[in-house]
PDB file of C-alpha atoms in Angstrom:
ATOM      1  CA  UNK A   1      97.980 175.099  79.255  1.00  0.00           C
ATOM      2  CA  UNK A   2      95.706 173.116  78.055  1.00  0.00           C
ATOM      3  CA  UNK A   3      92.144 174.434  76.068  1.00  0.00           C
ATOM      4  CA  UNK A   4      89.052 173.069  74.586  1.00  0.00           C
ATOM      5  CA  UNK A   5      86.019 174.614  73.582  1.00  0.00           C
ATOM      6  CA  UNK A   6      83.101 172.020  73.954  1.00  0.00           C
ATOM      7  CA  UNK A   7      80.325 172.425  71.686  1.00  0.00           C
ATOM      8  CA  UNK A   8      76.255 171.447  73.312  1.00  0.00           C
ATOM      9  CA  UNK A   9      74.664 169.631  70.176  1.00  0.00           C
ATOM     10  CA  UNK A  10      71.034 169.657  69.952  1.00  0.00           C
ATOM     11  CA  UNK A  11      70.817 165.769  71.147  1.00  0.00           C
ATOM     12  CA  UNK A  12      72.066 166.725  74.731  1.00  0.00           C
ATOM     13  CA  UNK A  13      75.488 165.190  73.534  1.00  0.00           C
ATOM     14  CA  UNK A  14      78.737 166.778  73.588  1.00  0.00           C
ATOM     15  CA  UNK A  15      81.766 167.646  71.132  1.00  0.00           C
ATOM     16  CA  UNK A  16      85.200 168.683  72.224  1.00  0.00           C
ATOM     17  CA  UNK A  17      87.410 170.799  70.278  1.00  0.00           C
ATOM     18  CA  UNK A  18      91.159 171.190  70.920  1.00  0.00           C
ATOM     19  CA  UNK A  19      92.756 174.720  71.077  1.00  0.00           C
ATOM     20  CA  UNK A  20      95.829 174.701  69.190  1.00  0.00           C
ATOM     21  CA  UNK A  21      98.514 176.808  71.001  1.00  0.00           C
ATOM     22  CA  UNK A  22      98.583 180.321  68.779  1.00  0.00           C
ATOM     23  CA  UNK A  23      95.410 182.362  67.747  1.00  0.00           C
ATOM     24  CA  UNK A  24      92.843 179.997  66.657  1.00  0.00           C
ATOM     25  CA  UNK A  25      90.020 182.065  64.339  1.00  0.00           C
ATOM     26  CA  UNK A  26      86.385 180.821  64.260  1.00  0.00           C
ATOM     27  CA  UNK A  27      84.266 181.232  60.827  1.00  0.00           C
ATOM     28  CA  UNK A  28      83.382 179.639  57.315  1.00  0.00           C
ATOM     29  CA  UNK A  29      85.981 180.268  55.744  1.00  0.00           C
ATOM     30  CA  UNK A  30      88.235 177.164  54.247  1.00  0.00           C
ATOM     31  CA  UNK A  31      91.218 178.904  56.259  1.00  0.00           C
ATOM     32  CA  UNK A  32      89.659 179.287  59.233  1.00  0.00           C
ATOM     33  CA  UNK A  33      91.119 176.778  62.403  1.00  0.00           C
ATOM     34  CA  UNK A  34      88.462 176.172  63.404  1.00  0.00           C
ATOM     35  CA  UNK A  35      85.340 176.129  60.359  1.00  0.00           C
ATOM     36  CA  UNK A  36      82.131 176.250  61.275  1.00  0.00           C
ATOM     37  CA  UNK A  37      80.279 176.111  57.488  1.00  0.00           C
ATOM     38  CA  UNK A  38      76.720 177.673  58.150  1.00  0.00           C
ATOM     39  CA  UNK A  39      75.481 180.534  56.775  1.00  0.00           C
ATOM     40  CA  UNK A  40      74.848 182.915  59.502  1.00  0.00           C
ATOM     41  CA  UNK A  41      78.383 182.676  60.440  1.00  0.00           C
ATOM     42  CA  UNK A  42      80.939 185.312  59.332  1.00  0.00           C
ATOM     43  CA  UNK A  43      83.554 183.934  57.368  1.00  0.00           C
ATOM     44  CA  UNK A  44      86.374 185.049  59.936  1.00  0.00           C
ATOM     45  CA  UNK A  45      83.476 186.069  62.333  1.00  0.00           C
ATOM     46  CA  UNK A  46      85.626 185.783  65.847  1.00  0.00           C
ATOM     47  CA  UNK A  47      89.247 184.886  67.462  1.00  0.00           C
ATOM     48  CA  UNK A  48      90.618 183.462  70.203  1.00  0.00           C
ATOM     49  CA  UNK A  49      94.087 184.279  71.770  1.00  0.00           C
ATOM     50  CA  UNK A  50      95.602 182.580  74.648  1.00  0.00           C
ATOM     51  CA  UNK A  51      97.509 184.484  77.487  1.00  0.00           C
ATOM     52  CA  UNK A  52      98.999 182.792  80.975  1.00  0.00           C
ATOM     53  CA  UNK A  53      95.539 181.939  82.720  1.00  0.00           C
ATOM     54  CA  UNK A  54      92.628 182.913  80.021  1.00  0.00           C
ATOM     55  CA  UNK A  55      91.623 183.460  76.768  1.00  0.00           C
ATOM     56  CA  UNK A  56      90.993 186.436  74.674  1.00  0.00           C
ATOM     57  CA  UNK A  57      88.203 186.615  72.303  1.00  0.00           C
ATOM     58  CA  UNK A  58      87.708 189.360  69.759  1.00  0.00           C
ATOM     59  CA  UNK A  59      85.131 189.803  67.234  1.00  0.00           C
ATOM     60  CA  UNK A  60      86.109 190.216  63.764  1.00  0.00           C
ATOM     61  CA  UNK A  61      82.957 192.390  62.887  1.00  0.00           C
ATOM     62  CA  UNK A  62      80.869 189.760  62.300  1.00  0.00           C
ATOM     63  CA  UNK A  63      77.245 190.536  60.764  1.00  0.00           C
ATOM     64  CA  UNK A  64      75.329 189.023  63.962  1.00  0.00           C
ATOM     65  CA  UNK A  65      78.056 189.319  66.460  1.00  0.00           C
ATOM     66  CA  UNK A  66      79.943 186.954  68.964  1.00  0.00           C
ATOM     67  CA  UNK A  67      78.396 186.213  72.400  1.00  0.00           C
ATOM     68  CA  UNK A  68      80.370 185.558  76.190  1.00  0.00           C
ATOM     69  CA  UNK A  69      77.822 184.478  78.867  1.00  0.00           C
ATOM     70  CA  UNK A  70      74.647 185.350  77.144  1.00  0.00           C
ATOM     71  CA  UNK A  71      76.454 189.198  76.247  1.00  0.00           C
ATOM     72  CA  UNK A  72      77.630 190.453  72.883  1.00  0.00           C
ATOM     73  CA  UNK A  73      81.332 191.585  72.800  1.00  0.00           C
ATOM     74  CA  UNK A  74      83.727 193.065  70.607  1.00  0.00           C
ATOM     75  CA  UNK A  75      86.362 191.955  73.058  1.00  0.00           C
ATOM     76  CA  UNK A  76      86.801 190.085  76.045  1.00  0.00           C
ATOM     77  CA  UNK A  77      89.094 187.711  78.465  1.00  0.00           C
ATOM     78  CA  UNK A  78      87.002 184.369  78.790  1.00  0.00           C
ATOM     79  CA  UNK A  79      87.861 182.218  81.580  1.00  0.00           C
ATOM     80  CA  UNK A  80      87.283 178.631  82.140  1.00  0.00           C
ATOM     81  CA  UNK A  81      83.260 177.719  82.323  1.00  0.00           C
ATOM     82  CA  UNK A  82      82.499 180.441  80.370  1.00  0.00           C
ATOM     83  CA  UNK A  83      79.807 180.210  77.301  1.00  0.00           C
ATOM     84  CA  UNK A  84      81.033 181.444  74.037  1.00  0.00           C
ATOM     85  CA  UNK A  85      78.001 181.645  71.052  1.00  0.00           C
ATOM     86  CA  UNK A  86      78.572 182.071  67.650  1.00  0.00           C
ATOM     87  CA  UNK A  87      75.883 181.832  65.155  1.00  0.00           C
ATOM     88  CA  UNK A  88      73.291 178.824  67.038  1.00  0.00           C
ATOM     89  CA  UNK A  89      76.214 177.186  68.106  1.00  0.00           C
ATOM     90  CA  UNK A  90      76.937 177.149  72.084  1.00  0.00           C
ATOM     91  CA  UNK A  91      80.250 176.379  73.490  1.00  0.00           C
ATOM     92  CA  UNK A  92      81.980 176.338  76.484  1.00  0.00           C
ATOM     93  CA  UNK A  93      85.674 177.043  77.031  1.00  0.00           C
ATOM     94  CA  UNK A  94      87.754 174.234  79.759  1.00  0.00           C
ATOM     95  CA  UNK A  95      91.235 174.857  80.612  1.00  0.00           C
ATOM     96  CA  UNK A  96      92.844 172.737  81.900  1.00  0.00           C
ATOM     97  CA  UNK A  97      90.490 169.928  82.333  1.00  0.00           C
ATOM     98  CA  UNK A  98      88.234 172.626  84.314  1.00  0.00           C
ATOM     99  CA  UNK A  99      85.494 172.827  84.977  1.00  0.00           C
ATOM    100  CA  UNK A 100      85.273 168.975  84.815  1.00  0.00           C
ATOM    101  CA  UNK A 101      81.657 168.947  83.495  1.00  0.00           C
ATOM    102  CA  UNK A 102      80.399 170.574  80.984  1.00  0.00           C
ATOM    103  CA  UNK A 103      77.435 171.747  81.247  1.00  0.00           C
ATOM    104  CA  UNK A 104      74.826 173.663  78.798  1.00  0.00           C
ATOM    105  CA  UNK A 105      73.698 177.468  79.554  1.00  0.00           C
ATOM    106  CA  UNK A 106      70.229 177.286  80.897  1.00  0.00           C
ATOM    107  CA  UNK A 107      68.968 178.625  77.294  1.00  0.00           C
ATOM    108  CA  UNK A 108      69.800 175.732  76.089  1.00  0.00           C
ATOM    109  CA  UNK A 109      68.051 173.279  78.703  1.00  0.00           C
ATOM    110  CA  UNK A 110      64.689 172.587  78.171  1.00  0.00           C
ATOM    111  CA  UNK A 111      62.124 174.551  80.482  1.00  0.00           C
ATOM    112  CA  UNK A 112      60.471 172.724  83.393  1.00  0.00           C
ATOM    113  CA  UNK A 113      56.901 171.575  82.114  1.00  0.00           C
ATOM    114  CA  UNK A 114      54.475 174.568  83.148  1.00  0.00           C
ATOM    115  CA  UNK A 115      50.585 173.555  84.821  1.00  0.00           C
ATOM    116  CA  UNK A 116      47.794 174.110  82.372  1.00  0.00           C
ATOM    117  CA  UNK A 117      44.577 173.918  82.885  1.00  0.00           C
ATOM    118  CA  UNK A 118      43.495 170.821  80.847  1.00  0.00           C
ATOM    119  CA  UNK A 119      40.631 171.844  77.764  1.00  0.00           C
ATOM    120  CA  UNK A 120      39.179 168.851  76.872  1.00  0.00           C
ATOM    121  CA  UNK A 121      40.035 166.928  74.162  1.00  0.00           C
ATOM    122  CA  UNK A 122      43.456 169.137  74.057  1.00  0.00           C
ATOM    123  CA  UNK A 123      46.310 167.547  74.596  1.00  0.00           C
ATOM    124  CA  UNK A 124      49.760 168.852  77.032  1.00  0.00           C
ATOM    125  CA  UNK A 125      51.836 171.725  75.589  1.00  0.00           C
ATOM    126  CA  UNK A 126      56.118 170.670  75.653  1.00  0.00           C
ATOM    127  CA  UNK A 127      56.344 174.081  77.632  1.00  0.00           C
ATOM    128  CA  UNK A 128      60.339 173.703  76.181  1.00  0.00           C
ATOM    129  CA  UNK A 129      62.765 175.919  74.435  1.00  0.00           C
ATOM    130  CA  UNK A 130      62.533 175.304  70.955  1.00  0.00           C
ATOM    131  CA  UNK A 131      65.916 173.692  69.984  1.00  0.00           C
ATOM    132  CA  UNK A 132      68.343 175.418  68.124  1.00  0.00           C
ATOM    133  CA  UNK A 133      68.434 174.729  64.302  1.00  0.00           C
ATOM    134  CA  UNK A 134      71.728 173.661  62.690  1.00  0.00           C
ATOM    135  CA  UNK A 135      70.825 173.968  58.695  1.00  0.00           C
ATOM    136  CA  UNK A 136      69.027 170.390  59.556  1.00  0.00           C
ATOM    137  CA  UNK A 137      71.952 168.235  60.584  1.00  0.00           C
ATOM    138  CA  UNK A 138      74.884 167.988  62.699  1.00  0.00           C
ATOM    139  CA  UNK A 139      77.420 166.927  59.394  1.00  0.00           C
ATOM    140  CA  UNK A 140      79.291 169.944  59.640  1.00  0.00           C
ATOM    141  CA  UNK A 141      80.820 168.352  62.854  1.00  0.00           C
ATOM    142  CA  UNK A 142      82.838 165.783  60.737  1.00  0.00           C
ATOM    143  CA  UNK A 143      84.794 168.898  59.322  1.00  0.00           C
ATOM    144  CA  UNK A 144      85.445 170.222  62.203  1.00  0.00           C
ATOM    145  CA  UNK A 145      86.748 166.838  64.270  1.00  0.00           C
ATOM    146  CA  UNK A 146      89.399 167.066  60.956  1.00  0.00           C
ATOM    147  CA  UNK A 147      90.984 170.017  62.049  1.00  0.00           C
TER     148      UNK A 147
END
């Protein structure tokens, strides 16, 4: 079976992450398999286990806790199109190549422009989501497409 996590970056872009075939831990920490170095992470903070059709995910008492489908968990089965949050970070687990597009959460799509009534002088509000912040850059990314 074949698994990938697929992280939503703030740009609207995409990064996918192969699952190796054991337990694959998410955190901080240098021994982590998958390291994700910001500081509201835990550093072992979750971990995923793969059975025949799904994927377990327990959290590893992590200060701000790990999130399936907008709901925090200690433990769970996560099936393909599922959201999995840790930290400000947004993924989504495929298996198998499904569901073929990836697509963010609605938290993380900006909100449809909302009417106001026009003061002069004042200019449109975005009416959007604010986006999420990731220490100020995406460069932790280049550690994790090494693992």
């Amino acid at each position: 079976m074949d698994m990938n996590l697929v992280l939503f970056k703030n740009d609207g872009s995409q990064a996918a992450f192969p699952l190796p075939d054991g337990v694959t831990v998410l955190g901080r920490s240098h021994d982590c398999e998958l390291r994700i170095p910001l500081k509201v992470v835990s550093r072992k903070h979750c971990q995923l286990s793969p059975n025949k059709e799904s994927l377990k995910i327990q959290d590893l008492d992590s200060r701000i806790g790990t999130f399936l489908n907008g709901k925090r968990i200690n433990a769970a089965a996560v099936k393909a199109g599922d959201y999995i949050r840790v930290g400000p970070l947004t993924f989504m687990l495929q298996i198998d190549g499904e569901p073929k597009e990836a697509v963010p959460p609605e938290a993380l799509k900006p909100a449809p422009k909302k009417p106001q009534t026009p003061k002069v002088g004042a200019e449109e509000a975005s009416g959007s989501f604010p986006e999420l912040e990731l220490d100020g850059s995406d460069s932790f990314l280049a550690e994790l497409d090494d693992l």
